[in-house]
Amino acid sequence: MVSEVIEDMLKRMQSHPGVIGTVIINKEGQVIKSTLDNTTSLQYATMAMRVCDSSLGALRDIDPTNDLTFLRLRTKKHEIMIAPDKEFVMVTIRASTDGA
Amino acid sequence: MVSEVIEDMLKRMQSHPGVIGTVIINKEGQVIKSTLDNTTSLQYATMAMRVCDSSLGALRDIDPTNDLTFLRLRTKKHEIMIAPDKEFVMVTIRASTDGA
């Protein structure tokens, strides 16, 4: 059931224009499913966990009852979207766009 | 001249719907200008620097030539947008929206 949900998420994400890859990781930072190669998936999993942890920490320093629901990083080379959920974190890498 | 640019940025940001406040900080994390009270401004300045630093670090671990251009954190309570520039970092806090 869970794997069906994940497969469905992956398929939906990959159909979006400009999407380079999607990595789904569990709360321990392990890659569960990915459309990218192992090395790249692991790199993005590590990156996402680091960004999520520090953002959540910084956020809760201001308000301990707050929670992170979505994170979007626009970089010079591409856009990285991180969606933390109860059990999984979905990381999507998309080709950079010039719009706001 | 610089302060005019900053004043203009602040005014433009504050006119956006849902904007709660805007804080402009320099590269050292000091608050230069803000529409919020001192304590809150400092809290968001510290938060933004922490999130920027860790995101940039994590990003450059994957690709040392990459750079962070914009960061958007959606939280349970509000949305925080961080725009790092050459000299300044602009942090905008906006009321949370339910859309994607």
PDB file of N, CA and C in Angstrom, chain A residues 10-85:
ATOM      1  N   LEU A  10       5.887   9.378  -7.265  1.00  0.00           N
ATOM      2  CA  LEU A  10       7.018   9.467  -8.200  1.00  0.00           C
ATOM      3  C   LEU A  10       6.530   9.728  -9.618  1.00  0.00           C
ATOM      4  N   LYS A  11       5.540   8.950 -10.012  1.00  0.00           N
ATOM      5  CA  LYS A  11       5.014   9.073 -11.374  1.00  0.00           C
ATOM      6  C   LYS A  11       4.450  10.475 -11.618  1.00  0.00           C
ATOM      7  N   ARG A  12       3.704  10.955 -10.618  1.00  0.00           N
ATOM      8  CA  ARG A  12       3.100  12.273 -10.758  1.00  0.00           C
ATOM      9  C   ARG A  12       4.171  13.359 -10.849  1.00  0.00           C
ATOM     10  N   MET A  13       5.189  13.264 -10.009  1.00  0.00           N
ATOM     11  CA  MET A  13       6.254  14.263 -10.009  1.00  0.00           C
ATOM     12  C   MET A  13       7.018  14.253 -11.322  1.00  0.00           C
ATOM     13  N   GLN A  14       7.318  13.054 -11.813  1.00  0.00           N
ATOM     14  CA  GLN A  14       8.122  12.941 -13.035  1.00  0.00           C
ATOM     15  C   GLN A  14       7.404  13.501 -14.261  1.00  0.00           C
ATOM     16  N   SER A  15       6.076  13.561 -14.164  1.00  0.00           N
ATOM     17  CA  SER A  15       5.322  14.050 -15.324  1.00  0.00           C
ATOM     18  C   SER A  15       5.316  15.582 -15.394  1.00  0.00           C
ATOM     19  N   HIS A  16       5.763  16.239 -14.315  1.00  0.00           N
ATOM     20  CA  HIS A  16       5.796  17.705 -14.327  1.00  0.00           C
ATOM     21  C   HIS A  16       6.897  18.198 -15.256  1.00  0.00           C
ATOM     22  N   PRO A  17       6.632  19.313 -15.943  1.00  0.00           N
ATOM     23  CA  PRO A  17       7.657  19.806 -16.879  1.00  0.00           C
ATOM     24  C   PRO A  17       8.933  20.233 -16.148  1.00  0.00           C
ATOM     25  N   GLY A  18      10.052  19.867 -16.707  1.00  0.00           N
ATOM     26  CA  GLY A  18      11.336  20.298 -16.155  1.00  0.00           C
ATOM     27  C   GLY A  18      11.882  19.446 -15.032  1.00  0.00           C
ATOM     28  N   VAL A  19      11.115  18.457 -14.576  1.00  0.00           N
ATOM     29  CA  VAL A  19      11.585  17.639 -13.449  1.00  0.00           C
ATOM     30  C   VAL A  19      12.740  16.730 -13.884  1.00  0.00           C
ATOM     31  N   ILE A  20      13.859  16.858 -13.175  1.00  0.00           N
ATOM     32  CA  ILE A  20      15.050  16.073 -13.491  1.00  0.00           C
ATOM     33  C   ILE A  20      15.011  14.746 -12.724  1.00  0.00           C
ATOM     34  N   GLY A  21      14.575  14.814 -11.500  1.00  0.00           N
ATOM     35  CA  GLY A  21      14.533  13.590 -10.718  1.00  0.00           C
ATOM     36  C   GLY A  21      13.801  13.768  -9.400  1.00  0.00           C
ATOM     37  N   THR A  22      13.361  12.663  -8.840  1.00  0.00           N
ATOM     38  CA  THR A  22      12.676  12.676  -7.558  1.00  0.00           C
ATOM     39  C   THR A  22      13.268  11.586  -6.668  1.00  0.00           C
ATOM     40  N   VAL A  23      13.538  11.949  -5.430  1.00  0.00           N
ATOM     41  CA  VAL A  23      14.107  10.998  -4.475  1.00  0.00           C
ATOM     42  C   VAL A  23      13.180  10.961  -3.271  1.00  0.00           C
ATOM     43  N   ILE A  24      12.807   9.770  -2.842  1.00  0.00           N
ATOM     44  CA  ILE A  24      11.977   9.654  -1.643  1.00  0.00           C
ATOM     45  C   ILE A  24      12.808   8.993  -0.553  1.00  0.00           C
ATOM     46  N   ILE A  25      12.880   9.679   0.570  1.00  0.00           N
ATOM     47  CA  ILE A  25      13.706   9.164   1.668  1.00  0.00           C
ATOM     48  C   ILE A  25      12.850   8.991   2.922  1.00  0.00           C
ATOM     49  N   ASN A  26      13.274   8.078   3.777  1.00  0.00           N
ATOM     50  CA  ASN A  26      12.540   7.923   5.032  1.00  0.00           C
ATOM     51  C   ASN A  26      13.097   8.910   6.075  1.00  0.00           C
ATOM     52  N   LYS A  27      12.503   8.890   7.248  1.00  0.00           N
ATOM     53  CA  LYS A  27      12.861   9.876   8.273  1.00  0.00           C
ATOM     54  C   LYS A  27      14.311   9.716   8.766  1.00  0.00           C
ATOM     55  N   GLU A  28      14.906   8.550   8.465  1.00  0.00           N
ATOM     56  CA  GLU A  28      16.308   8.340   8.851  1.00  0.00           C
ATOM     57  C   GLU A  28      17.264   8.805   7.755  1.00  0.00           C
ATOM     58  N   GLY A  29      16.704   9.293   6.661  1.00  0.00           N
ATOM     59  CA  GLY A  29      17.539   9.800   5.585  1.00  0.00           C
ATOM     60  C   GLY A  29      17.938   8.744   4.569  1.00  0.00           C
ATOM     61  N   GLN A  30      17.349   7.537   4.690  1.00  0.00           N
ATOM     62  CA  GLN A  30      17.675   6.483   3.727  1.00  0.00           C
ATOM     63  C   GLN A  30      16.798   6.605   2.481  1.00  0.00           C
ATOM     64  N   VAL A  31      17.427   6.366   1.327  1.00  0.00           N
ATOM     65  CA  VAL A  31      16.695   6.449   0.069  1.00  0.00           C
ATOM     66  C   VAL A  31      15.767   5.242  -0.056  1.00  0.00           C
ATOM     67  N   ILE A  32      14.478   5.493  -0.246  1.00  0.00           N
ATOM     68  CA  ILE A  32      13.497   4.419  -0.389  1.00  0.00           C
ATOM     69  C   ILE A  32      13.224   4.155  -1.860  1.00  0.00           C
ATOM     70  N   LYS A  33      13.161   5.228  -2.614  1.00  0.00           N
ATOM     71  CA  LYS A  33      12.815   5.129  -4.025  1.00  0.00           C
ATOM     72  C   LYS A  33      13.419   6.344  -4.732  1.00  0.00           C
ATOM     73  N   SER A  34      13.854   6.158  -5.957  1.00  0.00           N
ATOM     74  CA  SER A  34      14.437   7.297  -6.659  1.00  0.00           C
ATOM     75  C   SER A  34      14.418   7.089  -8.160  1.00  0.00           C
ATOM     76  N   THR A  35      14.354   8.187  -8.889  1.00  0.00           N
ATOM     77  CA  THR A  35      14.444   8.095 -10.340  1.00  0.00           C
ATOM     78  C   THR A  35      15.868   8.441 -10.802  1.00  0.00           C
ATOM     79  N   LEU A  36      16.747   8.707  -9.833  1.00  0.00           N
ATOM     80  CA  LEU A  36      18.132   9.074 -10.154  1.00  0.00           C
ATOM     81  C   LEU A  36      19.072   7.911  -9.799  1.00  0.00           C
ATOM     82  N   ASP A  37      20.332   7.999 -10.221  1.00  0.00           N
ATOM     83  CA  ASP A  37      21.286   6.945  -9.872  1.00  0.00           C
ATOM     84  C   ASP A  37      21.603   6.972  -8.372  1.00  0.00           C
ATOM     85  N   ASN A  38      22.183   5.891  -7.867  1.00  0.00           N
ATOM     86  CA  ASN A  38      22.431   5.741  -6.426  1.00  0.00           C
ATOM     87  C   ASN A  38      23.227   6.871  -5.804  1.00  0.00           C
ATOM     88  N   THR A  39      24.328   7.236  -6.446  1.00  0.00           N
ATOM     89  CA  THR A  39      25.207   8.267  -5.890  1.00  0.00           C
ATOM     90  C   THR A  39      24.478   9.600  -5.778  1.00  0.00           C
ATOM     91  N   THR A  40      23.815  10.004  -6.868  1.00  0.00           N
ATOM     92  CA  THR A  40      23.100  11.277  -6.878  1.00  0.00           C
ATOM     93  C   THR A  40      21.954  11.258  -5.867  1.00  0.00           C
ATOM     94  N   SER A  41      21.238  10.144  -5.799  1.00  0.00           N
ATOM     95  CA  SER A  41      20.117  10.031  -4.852  1.00  0.00           C
ATOM     96  C   SER A  41      20.610  10.234  -3.423  1.00  0.00           C
ATOM     97  N   LEU A  42      21.713   9.592  -3.111  1.00  0.00           N
ATOM     98  CA  LEU A  42      22.276   9.676  -1.762  1.00  0.00           C
ATOM     99  C   LEU A  42      22.731  11.109  -1.455  1.00  0.00           C
ATOM    100  N   GLN A  43      23.308  11.757  -2.466  1.00  0.00           N
ATOM    101  CA  GLN A  43      23.752  13.150  -2.290  1.00  0.00           C
ATOM    102  C   GLN A  43      22.565  14.048  -1.946  1.00  0.00           C
ATOM    103  N   TYR A  44      21.461  13.883  -2.673  1.00  0.00           N
ATOM    104  CA  TYR A  44      20.294  14.718  -2.432  1.00  0.00           C
ATOM    105  C   TYR A  44      19.579  14.351  -1.131  1.00  0.00           C
ATOM    106  N   ALA A  45      19.639  13.069  -0.781  1.00  0.00           N
ATOM    107  CA  ALA A  45      19.036  12.644   0.488  1.00  0.00           C
ATOM    108  C   ALA A  45      19.779  13.313   1.653  1.00  0.00           C
ATOM    109  N   THR A  46      21.101  13.281   1.594  1.00  0.00           N
ATOM    110  CA  THR A  46      21.928  13.895   2.638  1.00  0.00           C
ATOM    111  C   THR A  46      21.668  15.393   2.706  1.00  0.00           C
ATOM    112  N   MET A  47      21.627  16.009   1.531  1.00  0.00           N
ATOM    113  CA  MET A  47      21.403  17.443   1.429  1.00  0.00           C
ATOM    114  C   MET A  47      20.047  17.822   2.030  1.00  0.00           C
ATOM    115  N   ALA A  48      19.010  17.081   1.640  1.00  0.00           N
ATOM    116  CA  ALA A  48      17.648  17.390   2.094  1.00  0.00           C
ATOM    117  C   ALA A  48      17.521  17.250   3.606  1.00  0.00           C
ATOM    118  N   MET A  49      18.116  16.201   4.164  1.00  0.00           N
ATOM    119  CA  MET A  49      18.037  15.987   5.606  1.00  0.00           C
ATOM    120  C   MET A  49      18.715  17.145   6.339  1.00  0.00           C
ATOM    121  N   ARG A  50      19.869  17.552   5.821  1.00  0.00           N
ATOM    122  CA  ARG A  50      20.635  18.635   6.445  1.00  0.00           C
ATOM    123  C   ARG A  50      19.840  19.947   6.418  1.00  0.00           C
ATOM    124  N   VAL A  51      19.272  20.252   5.275  1.00  0.00           N
ATOM    125  CA  VAL A  51      18.502  21.491   5.120  1.00  0.00           C
ATOM    126  C   VAL A  51      17.241  21.458   5.990  1.00  0.00           C
ATOM    127  N   CYS A  52      16.550  20.316   5.981  1.00  0.00           N
ATOM    128  CA  CYS A  52      15.331  20.168   6.788  1.00  0.00           C
ATOM    129  C   CYS A  52      15.648  20.328   8.273  1.00  0.00           C
ATOM    130  N   ASP A  53      16.665  19.617   8.725  1.00  0.00           N
ATOM    131  CA  ASP A  53      17.018  19.652  10.149  1.00  0.00           C
ATOM    132  C   ASP A  53      17.358  21.063  10.607  1.00  0.00           C
ATOM    133  N   SER A  54      18.207  21.736   9.840  1.00  0.00           N
ATOM    134  CA  SER A  54      18.630  23.071  10.272  1.00  0.00           C
ATOM    135  C   SER A  54      17.481  24.075  10.160  1.00  0.00           C
ATOM    136  N   SER A  55      16.650  23.928   9.138  1.00  0.00           N
ATOM    137  CA  SER A  55      15.527  24.852   8.985  1.00  0.00           C
ATOM    138  C   SER A  55      14.522  24.663  10.111  1.00  0.00           C
ATOM    139  N   LEU A  56      14.229  23.416  10.422  1.00  0.00           N
ATOM    140  CA  LEU A  56      13.272  23.126  11.482  1.00  0.00           C
ATOM    141  C   LEU A  56      13.817  23.610  12.827  1.00  0.00           C
ATOM    142  N   GLY A  57      15.101  23.387  13.028  1.00  0.00           N
ATOM    143  CA  GLY A  57      15.741  23.842  14.269  1.00  0.00           C
ATOM    144  C   GLY A  57      15.659  25.355  14.410  1.00  0.00           C
ATOM    145  N   ALA A  58      15.998  26.048  13.327  1.00  0.00           N
ATOM    146  CA  ALA A  58      15.992  27.516  13.335  1.00  0.00           C
ATOM    147  C   ALA A  58      14.579  28.057  13.523  1.00  0.00           C
ATOM    148  N   LEU A  59      13.630  27.352  12.922  1.00  0.00           N
ATOM    149  CA  LEU A  59      12.225  27.737  13.002  1.00  0.00           C
ATOM    150  C   LEU A  59      11.702  27.581  14.424  1.00  0.00           C
ATOM    151  N   ARG A  60      12.045  26.476  15.043  1.00  0.00           N
ATOM    152  CA  ARG A  60      11.559  26.183  16.395  1.00  0.00           C
ATOM    153  C   ARG A  60      12.258  26.991  17.468  1.00  0.00           C
ATOM    154  N   ASP A  61      13.398  27.576  17.107  1.00  0.00           N
ATOM    155  CA  ASP A  61      14.040  28.509  18.041  1.00  0.00           C
ATOM    156  C   ASP A  61      13.156  29.753  18.191  1.00  0.00           C
ATOM    157  N   ILE A  62      12.425  30.089  17.140  1.00  0.00           N
ATOM    158  CA  ILE A  62      11.514  31.233  17.187  1.00  0.00           C
ATOM    159  C   ILE A  62      10.190  30.805  17.813  1.00  0.00           C
ATOM    160  N   ASP A  63       9.673  29.665  17.388  1.00  0.00           N
ATOM    161  CA  ASP A  63       8.391  29.173  17.885  1.00  0.00           C
ATOM    162  C   ASP A  63       8.417  27.641  17.934  1.00  0.00           C
ATOM    163  N   PRO A  64       8.534  27.086  19.139  1.00  0.00           N
ATOM    164  CA  PRO A  64       8.673  25.626  19.281  1.00  0.00           C
ATOM    165  C   PRO A  64       7.456  24.838  18.801  1.00  0.00           C
ATOM    166  N   THR A  65       6.309  25.524  18.578  1.00  0.00           N
ATOM    167  CA  THR A  65       5.124  24.797  18.137  1.00  0.00           C
ATOM    168  C   THR A  65       4.976  24.823  16.610  1.00  0.00           C
ATOM    169  N   ASN A  66       5.880  25.505  15.931  1.00  0.00           N
ATOM    170  CA  ASN A  66       5.781  25.603  14.478  1.00  0.00           C
ATOM    171  C   ASN A  66       6.337  24.340  13.807  1.00  0.00           C
ATOM    172  N   ASP A  67       5.976  24.136  12.561  1.00  0.00           N
ATOM    173  CA  ASP A  67       6.458  22.967  11.830  1.00  0.00           C
ATOM    174  C   ASP A  67       6.714  23.327  10.368  1.00  0.00           C
ATOM    175  N   LEU A  68       7.646  22.612   9.775  1.00  0.00           N
ATOM    176  CA  LEU A  68       8.015  22.858   8.385  1.00  0.00           C
ATOM    177  C   LEU A  68       7.146  22.004   7.469  1.00  0.00           C
ATOM    178  N   THR A  69       6.488  22.616   6.505  1.00  0.00           N
ATOM    179  CA  THR A  69       5.647  21.806   5.621  1.00  0.00           C
ATOM    180  C   THR A  69       6.208  21.680   4.199  1.00  0.00           C
ATOM    181  N   PHE A  70       6.973  22.672   3.786  1.00  0.00           N
ATOM    182  CA  PHE A  70       7.521  22.623   2.426  1.00  0.00           C
ATOM    183  C   PHE A  70       8.708  23.567   2.301  1.00  0.00           C
ATOM    184  N   LEU A  71       9.670  23.151   1.515  1.00  0.00           N
ATOM    185  CA  LEU A  71      10.878  23.948   1.352  1.00  0.00           C
ATOM    186  C   LEU A  71      11.261  24.011  -0.123  1.00  0.00           C
ATOM    187  N   ARG A  72      11.532  25.195  -0.588  1.00  0.00           N
ATOM    188  CA  ARG A  72      11.908  25.330  -1.987  1.00  0.00           C
ATOM    189  C   ARG A  72      13.203  26.122  -2.080  1.00  0.00           C
ATOM    190  N   LEU A  73      14.201  25.529  -2.675  1.00  0.00           N
ATOM    191  CA  LEU A  73      15.489  26.201  -2.838  1.00  0.00           C
ATOM    192  C   LEU A  73      15.701  26.488  -4.314  1.00  0.00           C
ATOM    193  N   ARG A  74      15.818  27.738  -4.644  1.00  0.00           N
ATOM    194  CA  ARG A  74      16.172  28.047  -6.015  1.00  0.00           C
ATOM    195  C   ARG A  74      17.681  28.258  -6.066  1.00  0.00           C
ATOM    196  N   THR A  75      18.336  27.535  -6.926  1.00  0.00           N
ATOM    197  CA  THR A  75      19.788  27.663  -7.023  1.00  0.00           C
ATOM    198  C   THR A  75      20.151  28.135  -8.428  1.00  0.00           C
ATOM    199  N   LYS A  76      21.436  28.465  -8.615  1.00  0.00           N
ATOM    200  CA  LYS A  76      21.903  28.936  -9.918  1.00  0.00           C
ATOM    201  C   LYS A  76      21.632  27.879 -10.985  1.00  0.00           C
ATOM    202  N   LYS A  77      21.736  26.612 -10.602  1.00  0.00           N
ATOM    203  CA  LYS A  77      21.636  25.534 -11.590  1.00  0.00           C
ATOM    204  C   LYS A  77      20.284  24.844 -11.655  1.00  0.00           C
ATOM    205  N   HIS A  78      19.607  24.729 -10.540  1.00  0.00           N
ATOM    206  CA  HIS A  78      18.265  24.141 -10.579  1.00  0.00           C
ATOM    207  C   HIS A  78      17.477  24.472  -9.335  1.00  0.00           C
ATOM    208  N   GLU A  79      16.290  23.934  -9.283  1.00  0.00           N
ATOM    209  CA  GLU A  79      15.394  24.212  -8.173  1.00  0.00           C
ATOM    210  C   GLU A  79      15.207  22.899  -7.413  1.00  0.00           C
ATOM    211  N   ILE A  80      15.271  22.975  -6.093  1.00  0.00           N
ATOM    212  CA  ILE A  80      15.109  21.764  -5.295  1.00  0.00           C
ATOM    213  C   ILE A  80      13.903  21.954  -4.374  1.00  0.00           C
ATOM    214  N   MET A  81      12.967  21.050  -4.459  1.00  0.00           N
ATOM    215  CA  MET A  81      11.784  21.135  -3.607  1.00  0.00           C
ATOM    216  C   MET A  81      11.802  19.993  -2.614  1.00  0.00           C
ATOM    217  N   ILE A  82      11.606  20.324  -1.357  1.00  0.00           N
ATOM    218  CA  ILE A  82      11.649  19.305  -0.308  1.00  0.00           C
ATOM    219  C   ILE A  82      10.312  19.312   0.419  1.00  0.00           C
ATOM    220  N   ALA A  83       9.631  18.179   0.384  1.00  0.00           N
ATOM    221  CA  ALA A  83       8.325  18.075   1.037  1.00  0.00           C
ATOM    222  C   ALA A  83       8.392  17.044   2.163  1.00  0.00           C
ATOM    223  N   PRO A  84       8.564  17.528   3.405  1.00  0.00           N
ATOM    224  CA  PRO A  84       8.606  16.566   4.509  1.00  0.00           C
ATOM    225  C   PRO A  84       7.195  16.115   4.874  1.00  0.00           C
ATOM    226  N   ASP A  85       7.056  14.834   5.099  1.00  0.00           N
ATOM    227  CA  ASP A  85       5.762  14.285   5.502  1.00  0.00           C
ATOM    228  C   ASP A  85       5.976  13.451   6.769  1.00  0.00           C
TER     229      ASP A  85
END
